[in-house]
Amino acid sequence: MKTIQKILTITLTLTLSTSFAQTDCKKCDIEKVKTIHDNIDNLTFKMVKDFLCTFDNLCETNIEFSQWSNEMLYKLLDKEPELIIKVLDQSQLDNIEILLDEIENPIHEFDYQKICEKVSEVKIESDFKQKVLKSIKLVADNEGIKIKK
């Protein structure tokens, strides 16, 4: 009987810790944007995941966060496309549509052709990769830029 009790306790602990870990994300957190900015040449999976989870519709009124996070999102797509696709693919983020909307509404102009090529070269084949590519191509089309394959 004690063995079953121990197993149930361990299972419950793991389940709760996983649940809390997934919801431990402060939306519109400018510190997560700063972390990406400060570590752009040495990013980890966790840094990118923590950054991506902060995006939310609530952030629209936070101009500093909105502009800087959008810029950093594009810098990530340019510098670390594989890492960003890997995080999207493995993290079960609940704000994927918001992230895609961010990509479709850049604050500045970026080299969409170059970014599209880099994302295309990512060896991970996933729905997220295709959605990101589609969003970048949509922006380029809206800007009158034809993405070459």
Tab-separated table of C-alpha atoms in Angstrom:
chain	number	residue	atom	x	y	z
A	1	MET	CA	0.000	0.000	0.000
A	2	LYS	CA	2.808	2.429	0.774
A	3	THR	CA	4.347	1.804	-2.659
A	4	ILE	CA	1.124	2.837	-4.387
A	5	GLN	CA	0.951	5.910	-2.176
A	6	LYS	CA	4.535	6.863	-3.089
A	7	ILE	CA	3.853	6.378	-6.799
A	8	LEU	CA	0.719	8.516	-6.610
A	9	THR	CA	2.591	11.226	-4.707
A	10	ILE	CA	5.408	11.268	-7.241
A	11	THR	CA	2.974	11.321	-10.165
A	12	LEU	CA	0.949	14.136	-8.633
A	13	THR	CA	4.090	16.146	-7.866
A	14	LEU	CA	5.390	15.775	-11.410
A	15	THR	CA	2.022	16.657	-12.907
A	16	LEU	CA	1.623	19.767	-10.771
A	17	SER	CA	5.189	20.942	-11.310
A	18	THR	CA	4.739	20.557	-15.075
A	19	SER	CA	1.466	22.496	-14.935
A	20	PHE	CA	3.013	25.302	-12.916
A	21	ALA	CA	6.086	25.409	-15.158
A	22	GLN	CA	3.899	25.845	-18.250
A	23	THR	CA	1.904	28.693	-16.709
A	24	ASP	CA	4.953	30.421	-15.232
A	25	CYS	CA	5.075	33.090	-17.877
A	26	LYS	CA	4.705	36.777	-17.194
A	27	LYS	CA	3.110	38.405	-20.226
A	28	CYS	CA	4.657	41.579	-21.686
A	29	ASP	CA	7.829	41.014	-19.653
A	30	ILE	CA	10.390	43.529	-20.919
A	31	GLU	CA	13.144	41.718	-18.962
A	32	LYS	CA	12.746	38.687	-21.247
A	33	VAL	CA	13.201	40.956	-24.266
A	34	LYS	CA	16.316	42.413	-22.645
A	35	THR	CA	17.656	38.890	-22.064
A	36	ILE	CA	17.303	38.113	-25.781
A	37	HIS	CA	18.927	41.415	-26.709
A	38	ASP	CA	21.847	40.953	-24.305
A	39	ASN	CA	22.453	37.309	-25.293
A	40	ILE	CA	21.661	37.378	-29.011
A	41	ASP	CA	24.946	35.593	-29.811
A	42	ASN	CA	24.598	33.003	-27.049
A	43	LEU	CA	20.935	32.066	-26.721
A	44	THR	CA	19.515	28.966	-25.085
A	45	PHE	CA	16.281	27.090	-25.658
A	46	LYS	CA	14.945	28.362	-22.304
A	47	MET	CA	15.754	32.000	-23.075
A	48	VAL	CA	13.891	31.825	-26.368
A	49	LYS	CA	10.965	29.940	-24.855
A	50	ASP	CA	10.707	32.445	-21.987
A	51	PHE	CA	10.777	35.296	-24.496
A	52	LEU	CA	8.192	33.804	-26.863
A	53	CYS	CA	5.723	33.012	-24.105
A	54	THR	CA	5.564	36.701	-23.056
A	55	PHE	CA	3.713	37.747	-26.226
A	56	ASP	CA	0.057	38.451	-25.611
A	57	ASN	CA	-2.723	40.670	-26.936
A	58	LEU	CA	-2.547	42.544	-23.622
A	59	CYS	CA	0.868	43.864	-24.673
A	60	GLU	CA	-0.569	46.070	-27.426
A	61	THR	CA	-0.898	48.969	-24.993
A	62	ASN	CA	2.704	48.585	-23.828
A	63	ILE	CA	4.480	50.459	-26.635
A	64	GLU	CA	8.016	49.816	-25.381
A	65	PHE	CA	7.406	46.073	-25.107
A	66	SER	CA	5.514	45.868	-28.407
A	67	GLN	CA	8.172	47.581	-30.466
A	68	TRP	CA	11.234	46.020	-28.870
A	69	SER	CA	9.779	42.497	-28.715
A	70	ASN	CA	8.774	42.668	-32.381
A	71	GLU	CA	12.269	43.799	-33.336
A	72	MET	CA	13.858	41.010	-31.256
A	73	LEU	CA	11.482	38.436	-32.740
A	74	TYR	CA	12.703	39.355	-36.216
A	75	LYS	CA	16.335	39.368	-35.070
A	76	LEU	CA	15.778	35.858	-33.708
A	77	LEU	CA	14.289	34.731	-37.010
A	78	ASP	CA	17.350	36.122	-38.753
A	79	LYS	CA	20.063	34.903	-36.354
A	80	GLU	CA	18.571	31.752	-34.826
A	81	PRO	CA	15.796	30.428	-37.071
A	82	GLU	CA	16.448	26.805	-36.116
A	83	LEU	CA	16.263	27.561	-32.396
A	84	ILE	CA	13.031	29.515	-32.745
A	85	ILE	CA	11.396	26.738	-34.818
A	86	LYS	CA	12.606	24.133	-32.328
A	87	VAL	CA	11.083	26.094	-29.427
A	88	LEU	CA	7.792	26.525	-31.279
A	89	ASP	CA	7.763	22.838	-32.145
A	90	GLN	CA	8.577	21.503	-28.676
A	91	SER	CA	7.162	23.974	-26.159
A	92	GLN	CA	3.398	23.817	-26.528
A	93	LEU	CA	3.076	27.578	-26.276
A	94	ASP	CA	-0.493	28.821	-26.105
A	95	ASN	CA	0.172	32.023	-28.042
A	96	ILE	CA	1.241	30.745	-31.475
A	97	GLU	CA	-1.401	32.787	-33.310
A	98	ILE	CA	-0.255	35.924	-31.495
A	99	LEU	CA	3.361	35.202	-32.489
A	100	LEU	CA	2.353	34.693	-36.117
A	101	ASP	CA	0.418	37.969	-35.977
A	102	GLU	CA	3.585	39.668	-34.659
A	103	ILE	CA	5.546	38.299	-37.604
A	104	GLU	CA	2.855	39.517	-39.989
A	105	ASN	CA	3.008	43.025	-38.514
A	106	PRO	CA	6.640	44.085	-38.267
A	107	ILE	CA	7.456	47.403	-36.623
A	108	HIS	CA	10.463	48.023	-38.923
A	109	GLU	CA	11.445	46.880	-42.391
A	110	PHE	CA	13.523	43.724	-42.495
A	111	ASP	CA	15.178	41.677	-45.222
A	112	TYR	CA	12.272	39.272	-45.688
A	113	GLN	CA	14.005	37.408	-48.517
A	114	LYS	CA	17.036	36.622	-46.348
A	115	ILE	CA	14.949	35.685	-43.321
A	116	CYS	CA	12.679	33.491	-45.438
A	117	GLU	CA	15.716	31.690	-46.882
A	118	LYS	CA	17.163	31.102	-43.405
A	119	VAL	CA	13.874	29.721	-42.057
A	120	SER	CA	13.500	27.545	-45.171
A	121	GLU	CA	16.955	26.064	-44.551
A	122	VAL	CA	15.990	24.871	-41.049
A	123	LYS	CA	16.176	21.085	-41.152
A	124	ILE	CA	13.177	20.645	-38.858
A	125	GLU	CA	10.018	19.929	-40.812
A	126	SER	CA	7.019	21.089	-38.840
A	127	ASP	CA	3.739	22.915	-39.174
A	128	PHE	CA	5.269	25.784	-37.217
A	129	LYS	CA	8.031	26.247	-39.757
A	130	GLN	CA	5.477	26.381	-42.575
A	131	LYS	CA	3.297	28.850	-40.653
A	132	VAL	CA	6.267	31.130	-39.969
A	133	LEU	CA	7.277	31.018	-43.643
A	134	LYS	CA	3.722	31.802	-44.695
A	135	SER	CA	3.623	34.791	-42.316
A	136	ILE	CA	6.928	36.172	-43.606
A	137	LYS	CA	5.788	35.750	-47.225
A	138	LEU	CA	2.521	37.526	-46.400
A	139	VAL	CA	4.441	40.523	-45.025
A	140	ALA	CA	6.688	40.587	-48.076
A	141	ASP	CA	3.655	40.452	-50.392
A	142	ASN	CA	2.039	43.330	-48.473
A	143	GLU	CA	5.257	45.320	-48.943
A	144	GLY	CA	5.272	44.543	-52.679
A	145	ILE	CA	8.268	42.212	-52.346
A	146	LYS	CA	8.219	38.907	-54.207
A	147	ILE	CA	10.058	36.192	-52.276
A	148	LYS	CA	12.250	34.123	-54.591
A	149	LYS	CA	12.278	30.421	-53.842
